[in-house]
Amino acid sequence: MPQFTRRVFKVWLLPTSLASYSPVMEPAISFRFSDLPLEIALLILKYAARPTFSQREKYADKNPYATALSLCLVSRLVRRTILPEFLHTISLHRCDSMRMFATTLLIQEVYAIEKSDLFFDYTSAVQRMWISHNDLVEQRCRDSESKLYLNLLVPVLLAAPALAIDWYNLKLVVQIVEDVRTSCADLDADRRHALFPGKTQSLTIMGHCINWDIFKHVRKGSVFLASIPHLTYLANIGTEGDIFRDFSMGLVSPEHPLRAWMRDIPWACMKSLETFSVVYPHLDAPYDILTYIDDTVGLDLHVERLTVSASLFRQDPASFPWVTPPFPVTRPGEKSTPSNGVSFEVTQDRANFWQFFYMWDKVWACGLAD
C-alpha cells in the first residue's frame, strides 16, 4: 500500500490511577497511516472523500469535492473505493461544472471501449443530482451548448433517485427525453426501458414563483414526468418570503398559494404523483431583518416542508381538506398533520439563509430539503 502521508499517529495509554498522571508522559505506541490494515485505511479514506456542503463556505473559496479529487490520484484501488462516496451527490451549479462533468462521462465511455481499469459506472453511483445556473440570461444565450451537455447527462440523470433542477434546464431535459423516445419508437420494450429507467423518485424545482408556468411547454404523455412520485418546489424566498413567514407563524392558511402552484402541475403527465411539497425557511420567531437581507452574514434558520397528498387532491380538488384556523405552528424537529392530506415538518438542523438571490443547493445537498 502506498505511503499516503508521513504524519505519525500517536496512541496514548492512560494511567490506571489519576495519582500517577504525568503531563510529560511520552506516547507508548506510534504508527504511520500506511501501517493500518488495508480495510481500515480504506474506510478512513471513504469517510474523508465525502463532499462537505458547508453552509458557511462559498464554493468559490472551497470546492466541496477537492479532497475526493486529490484522493483519486493516490492509487487505482483508492480511486475505485472512494468514487461511490464522491459521486453520491453531484452539484452542477455552473455551466462550467456541467461541461466538466459531461466531459468526464465521455472519458468513461472511452475507458469502457478500451476495457480500461479506470472505467467506472457513474450511472449506478450517482444518487442525487443538482443542476442549476445562477445566470439564466447567460444560460439562454448558450442554449445549444447546454443541450449538448444535457444530452450527455440524461442517462445519469434518469437513473438518479433524486433530481433537483431549475425550471429552464427542466424544460430542456423534458424536450431531450421526448426527442429520444420519438427516435426510438421502433425499439422493443426492454430496450426502451433501458433508455428510460424511471428511477427518479423525487423531482425538486428550485426558485419557483406562484405566477410561473414552468410546465407550459410539456407535451402530454411526458415519459420523464410520468413515473415521478414526489414533486417539490424550493420557494423563491426573495419574492415571496412574507408568505412563508406567515406560514411559519401560523397566521394564514397555505390554501391560496398552494392551489396556484398545483394548478401548474401537469396532472395528465404526472400519473404517478403521490406528494407535492413546498420547502422554505422556518421564520416563526422574531429575527433580525437586517441580518436576514445581509448577504455577508445571513441567518441560521430551520427548514420547513409543507406537503400535500397529491393522490387525495387528485380525487376531489374542489373539496380537498385544507388547513383551517387555528393554523398550526410546527416546532423544530417535529411534524404535524393538521388535516387529512396536509402536513408540516421542520428540521432539527439549521441552514444559513439570506433573503435575496438565495441558492438552495447546499440545503438540498445536505438533505435538509428532503
C-alpha positions as semicolon CSV with decimal commas, in nm:
position;residue;x (nm);y (nm);z (nm)
1;M;0,000;0,000;0,000
2;P;0,145;0,345;-0,088
3;Q;0,271;0,588;0,173
4;F;-0,027;0,824;0,199
5;T;0,135;1,058;0,446
6;R;0,437;1,091;0,671
7;R;0,225;1,206;0,964
8;V;0,264;0,989;1,274
9;F;-0,049;0,890;1,467
10;K;0,011;0,853;1,840
11;V;-0,179;0,618;2,072
12;W;-0,166;0,725;2,436
13;L;-0,202;0,467;2,714
14;L;-0,397;0,612;3,007
15;P;-0,267;0,550;3,359
16;T;-0,471;0,328;3,589
17;S;-0,468;0,590;3,861
18;L;-0,513;0,964;3,844
19;A;-0,241;0,993;4,103
20;S;0,010;0,859;3,854
21;Y;-0,083;1,114;3,588
22;S;0,215;1,297;3,440
23;P;0,174;1,585;3,189
24;V;0,510;1,495;3,030
25;M;0,416;1,135;2,964
26;E;0,557;1,004;2,631
27;P;0,345;0,813;2,378
28;A;0,370;0,438;2,421
29;I;0,293;0,343;2,061
30;S;0,323;0,530;1,731
31;F;0,250;0,423;1,375
32;R;0,211;0,563;1,026
33;F;-0,115;0,568;0,833
34;S;0,032;0,311;0,595
35;D;0,072;0,070;0,890
36;L;-0,306;0,043;0,927
37;P;-0,481;-0,270;0,798
38;L;-0,595;-0,211;0,442
39;E;-0,966;-0,240;0,527
40;I;-0,943;0,027;0,800
41;A;-0,735;0,259;0,583
42;L;-0,989;0,239;0,301
43;L;-1,276;0,308;0,542
44;I;-1,098;0,623;0,661
45;L;-1,038;0,736;0,304
46;K;-1,404;0,675;0,212
47;Y;-1,510;0,895;0,501
48;A;-1,261;1,166;0,402
49;A;-1,385;1,157;0,041
50;R;-1,744;1,251;0,125
51;P;-1,805;1,602;-0,014
52;T;-1,885;1,859;0,251
53;F;-2,154;2,114;0,169
54;S;-2,082;2,361;0,447
55;Q;-2,347;2,628;0,491
56;R;-2,088;2,898;0,561
57;E;-1,823;2,831;0,298
58;K;-1,865;2,965;-0,053
59;Y;-1,794;2,724;-0,337
60;A;-1,570;2,986;-0,495
61;D;-1,349;2,957;-0,186
62;K;-1,357;2,580;-0,139
63;N;-1,455;2,308;-0,382
64;P;-1,660;2,051;-0,183
65;Y;-1,509;1,775;-0,397
66;A;-1,145;1,887;-0,354
67;T;-1,047;1,615;-0,104
68;A;-1,204;1,336;-0,311
69;L;-1,033;1,460;-0,629
70;S;-0,695;1,453;-0,456
71;L;-0,751;1,105;-0,314
72;C;-0,841;0,973;-0,660
73;L;-0,475;1,033;-0,755
74;V;-0,336;0,809;-0,479
75;S;-0,393;0,473;-0,649
76;R;-0,644;0,284;-0,862
77;L;-0,765;0,091;-0,557
78;V;-0,828;0,410;-0,360
79;R;-0,998;0,572;-0,661
80;R;-1,236;0,279;-0,708
81;T;-1,308;0,268;-0,334
82;I;-1,397;0,634;-0,290
83;L;-1,579;0,703;-0,619
84;P;-1,921;0,592;-0,482
85;E;-1,883;0,843;-0,197
86;F;-1,753;1,109;-0,435
87;L;-2,038;1,062;-0,685
88;H;-2,327;1,008;-0,443
89;T;-2,432;1,375;-0,461
90;I;-2,339;1,575;-0,771
91;S;-2,390;1,952;-0,762
92;L;-2,364;2,123;-1,101
93;H;-2,439;2,484;-1,015
94;R;-2,247;2,648;-1,301
95;C;-2,236;2,594;-1,675
96;D;-1,865;2,512;-1,645
97;S;-1,932;2,238;-1,391
98;M;-2,191;2,086;-1,624
99;R;-1,938;2,091;-1,907
100;M;-1,667;1,926;-1,695
101;F;-1,900;1,651;-1,574
102;A;-2,019;1,584;-1,929
103;T;-1,655;1,559;-2,040
104;T;-1,590;1,309;-1,762
105;L;-1,877;1,093;-1,888
106;L;-1,727;1,098;-2,237
107;I;-1,394;0,985;-2,093
108;Q;-1,569;0,698;-1,916
109;E;-1,717;0,589;-2,249
110;V;-1,363;0,571;-2,393
111;Y;-1,246;0,372;-2,090
112;A;-1,536;0,129;-2,141
113;I;-1,448;0,074;-2,508
114;E;-1,081;0,018;-2,420
115;K;-1,177;-0,205;-2,122
116;S;-0,958;0,010;-1,903
117;D;-0,925;-0,046;-1,529
118;L;-1,013;0,323;-1,492
119;F;-1,368;0,270;-1,617
120;F;-1,636;0,330;-1,355
121;D;-2,014;0,317;-1,397
122;Y;-2,128;0,664;-1,292
123;T;-2,491;0,578;-1,365
124;S;-2,515;0,336;-1,074
125;A;-2,319;0,558;-0,833
126;V;-2,498;0,895;-0,864
127;Q;-2,792;0,904;-0,622
128;R;-2,860;1,278;-0,609
129;M;-2,802;1,537;-0,880
130;W;-2,841;1,915;-0,872
131;I;-2,845;2,113;-1,198
132;S;-2,888;2,490;-1,200
133;H;-2,726;2,812;-1,316
134;N;-2,702;3,141;-1,134
135;D;-2,721;3,347;-1,451
136;L;-3,022;3,239;-1,657
137;V;-2,969;3,523;-1,906
138;E;-2,627;3,381;-1,993
139;Q;-2,778;3,033;-1,997
140;R;-3,036;3,128;-2,260
141;C;-2,757;3,268;-2,478
142;R;-2,582;2,930;-2,460
143;D;-2,889;2,718;-2,520
144;S;-2,729;2,491;-2,782
145;E;-2,426;2,430;-2,558
146;S;-2,647;2,338;-2,263
147;K;-2,850;2,097;-2,474
148;L;-2,527;1,929;-2,579
149;Y;-2,418;1,880;-2,218
150;L;-2,762;1,765;-2,106
151;N;-2,775;1,508;-2,385
152;L;-2,468;1,350;-2,228
153;L;-2,605;1,384;-1,875
154;V;-2,951;1,239;-1,938
155;P;-2,858;0,869;-1,884
156;V;-2,711;0,953;-1,541
157;L;-2,989;1,197;-1,464
158;L;-3,266;0,944;-1,538
159;A;-3,101;0,685;-1,313
160;A;-3,061;0,917;-1,011
161;P;-3,335;0,868;-0,747
162;A;-3,327;1,239;-0,652
163;L;-3,303;1,523;-0,905
164;A;-3,306;1,896;-0,833
165;I;-3,316;2,123;-1,135
166;D;-3,405;2,480;-1,229
167;W;-3,710;2,534;-1,449
168;Y;-3,506;2,629;-1,756
169;N;-3,294;2,312;-1,761
170;L;-3,603;2,107;-1,674
171;K;-3,761;2,225;-1,997
172;L;-3,454;2,113;-2,191
173;V;-3,442;1,773;-2,019
174;V;-3,809;1,703;-2,093
175;Q;-3,756;1,801;-2,455
176;I;-3,444;1,583;-2,492
177;V;-3,614;1,277;-2,342
178;E;-3,917;1,319;-2,567
179;D;-3,699;1,356;-2,876
180;V;-3,504;1,042;-2,788
181;R;-3,822;0,848;-2,721
182;T;-3,966;0,953;-3,058
183;S;-3,650;0,849;-3,240
184;C;-3,651;0,511;-3,062
185;A;-4,018;0,433;-3,111
186;D;-3,938;0,112;-3,302
187;L;-3,731;-0,038;-3,016
188;D;-3,867;-0,329;-2,814
189;A;-3,997;-0,277;-2,460
190;D;-3,676;-0,394;-2,284
191;R;-3,452;-0,156;-2,478
192;R;-3,691;0,137;-2,423
193;H;-3,690;0,064;-2,050
194;A;-3,308;0,070;-2,054
195;L;-3,321;0,417;-2,210
196;F;-3,590;0,545;-1,970
197;P;-3,542;0,356;-1,640
198;G;-3,783;0,580;-1,449
199;K;-3,574;0,571;-1,130
200;T;-3,633;0,935;-1,035
201;Q;-3,832;0,923;-0,712
202;S;-3,802;1,290;-0,618
203;L;-3,806;1,587;-0,857
204;T;-3,717;1,920;-0,698
205;I;-3,756;2,252;-0,881
206;M;-3,583;2,550;-0,726
207;G;-3,673;2,917;-0,718
208;H;-4,037;2,867;-0,813
209;C;-4,281;3,160;-0,801
210;I;-4,659;3,146;-0,790
211;N;-4,700;3,324;-1,123
212;W;-4,459;3,098;-1,315
213;D;-4,598;2,847;-1,557
214;I;-4,298;2,616;-1,574
215;F;-4,477;2,323;-1,732
216;K;-4,644;2,509;-2,017
217;H;-4,411;2,355;-2,278
218;V;-4,454;1,998;-2,154
219;R;-4,623;1,768;-2,402
220;K;-4,895;1,534;-2,287
221;G;-4,766;1,190;-2,202
222;S;-4,415;1,301;-2,098
223;V;-4,225;0,980;-2,026
224;F;-3,987;1,166;-1,793
225;L;-4,260;1,304;-1,567
226;A;-4,491;1,003;-1,581
227;S;-4,312;0,791;-1,320
228;I;-4,215;1,059;-1,064
229;P;-4,397;1,012;-0,729
230;H;-4,268;1,317;-0,536
231;L;-4,255;1,678;-0,659
232;T;-4,102;1,959;-0,452
233;Y;-4,070;2,334;-0,506
234;L;-3,788;2,521;-0,335
235;A;-3,957;2,854;-0,284
236;N;-3,822;3,184;-0,410
237;I;-3,780;3,348;-0,071
238;G;-3,666;3,676;-0,220
239;T;-4,001;3,750;-0,383
240;E;-4,236;3,553;-0,158
241;G;-4,062;3,547;0,178
242;D;-4,351;3,716;0,359
243;I;-4,591;3,438;0,259
244;F;-4,372;3,171;0,415
245;R;-4,306;3,377;0,725
246;D;-4,682;3,385;0,779
247;F;-4,699;3,006;0,728
248;S;-4,428;2,951;0,992
249;M;-4,607;3,178;1,239
250;G;-4,945;3,015;1,178
251;L;-5,106;3,340;1,058
252;V;-5,253;3,224;0,727
253;S;-5,370;2,907;0,558
254;P;-5,149;2,774;0,278
255;E;-5,455;2,705;0,064
256;H;-5,434;3,005;-0,172
257;P;-5,068;2,982;-0,283
258;L;-5,074;2,602;-0,293
259;R;-5,379;2,597;-0,519
260;A;-5,198;2,834;-0,755
261;W;-4,891;2,609;-0,762
262;M;-5,090;2,291;-0,802
263;R;-5,279;2,430;-1,100
264;D;-4,940;2,443;-1,272
265;I;-4,878;2,069;-1,223
266;P;-4,936;1,870;-1,545
267;W;-5,162;1,611;-1,384
268;A;-5,220;1,429;-1,711
269;C;-4,844;1,369;-1,740
270;M;-4,762;1,302;-1,374
271;K;-4,976;0,993;-1,335
272;S;-4,765;0,851;-1,050
273;L;-4,753;1,169;-0,838
274;E;-4,813;1,092;-0,469
275;T;-4,699;1,408;-0,286
276;F;-4,640;1,773;-0,363
277;S;-4,425;1,982;-0,127
278;V;-4,301;2,337;-0,082
279;V;-3,981;2,400;0,117
280;Y;-3,899;2,736;0,278
281;P;-3,710;2,881;0,579
282;H;-3,886;2,846;0,915
283;L;-3,949;3,200;1,047
284;D;-4,176;3,158;1,348
285;A;-3,964;3,357;1,598
286;P;-3,853;3,724;1,599
287;Y;-3,549;3,771;1,381
288;D;-3,313;4,048;1,274
289;I;-3,437;4,159;0,931
290;L;-3,110;4,344;0,858
291;T;-2,910;4,026;0,916
292;Y;-3,156;3,828;0,704
293;I;-3,102;4,050;0,399
294;D;-2,725;4,087;0,451
295;D;-2,550;3,853;0,206
296;T;-2,230;3,859;0,412
297;V;-2,399;3,727;0,727
298;G;-2,747;3,581;0,678
299;L;-2,944;3,390;0,941
300;D;-2,919;3,031;1,061
301;L;-3,275;2,904;1,029
302;H;-3,459;2,574;1,045
303;V;-3,614;2,448;0,721
304;E;-3,988;2,387;0,691
305;R;-4,154;2,148;0,447
306;L;-4,527;2,172;0,367
307;T;-4,656;1,855;0,197
308;V;-4,990;1,786;0,028
309;S;-5,114;1,440;-0,065
310;A;-5,136;1,467;-0,444
311;S;-5,332;1,145;-0,469
312;L;-5,604;1,275;-0,232
313;F;-5,611;1,613;-0,404
314;R;-5,648;1,448;-0,743
315;Q;-5,959;1,261;-0,626
316;D;-6,159;1,576;-0,549
317;P;-5,972;1,911;-0,577
318;A;-6,284;2,116;-0,503
319;S;-6,342;1,967;-0,157
320;F;-5,985;1,895;-0,052
321;P;-5,950;1,946;0,330
322;W;-5,718;2,246;0,359
323;V;-5,587;2,375;0,692
324;T;-5,843;2,585;0,884
325;P;-5,798;2,817;1,186
326;P;-5,632;2,790;1,429
327;F;-5,337;2,737;1,199
328;P;-5,061;2,510;1,333
329;V;-4,711;2,618;1,431
330;T;-4,467;2,329;1,396
331;R;-4,156;2,335;1,614
332;P;-3,803;2,230;1,511
333;G;-3,766;1,855;1,487
334;E;-4,142;1,800;1,481
335;K;-4,404;1,702;1,225
336;S;-4,772;1,797;1,241
337;T;-5,070;1,681;1,035
338;P;-5,347;1,936;1,089
339;S;-5,577;1,793;0,820
340;N;-5,610;1,479;0,613
341;G;-5,365;1,518;0,328
342;V;-5,167;1,821;0,459
343;S;-4,859;1,804;0,683
344;F;-4,585;2,036;0,813
345;E;-4,234;1,925;0,910
346;V;-3,947;2,135;1,047
347;T;-3,585;2,018;1,051
348;Q;-3,386;1,985;1,370
349;D;-3,076;2,123;1,196
350;R;-3,038;2,471;1,052
351;A;-2,917;2,624;0,727
352;N;-2,779;2,968;0,657
353;F;-3,025;3,190;0,466
354;W;-3,025;3,537;0,325
355;Q;-3,338;3,666;0,160
356;F;-3,229;3,791;-0,181
357;F;-3,089;3,574;-0,458
358;Y;-3,051;3,276;-0,225
359;M;-2,940;2,947;-0,381
360;W;-3,078;2,629;-0,227
361;D;-2,805;2,392;-0,346
362;K;-2,625;2,342;-0,013
363;V;-2,952;2,298;0,179
364;W;-3,064;2,035;-0,071
365;A;-2,724;1,863;-0,084
366;C;-2,726;1,825;0,295
367;G;-3,071;1,663;0,283
368;L;-3,246;1,945;0,470
369;A;-3,498;1,990;0,189
370;D;-3,599;1,622;0,178
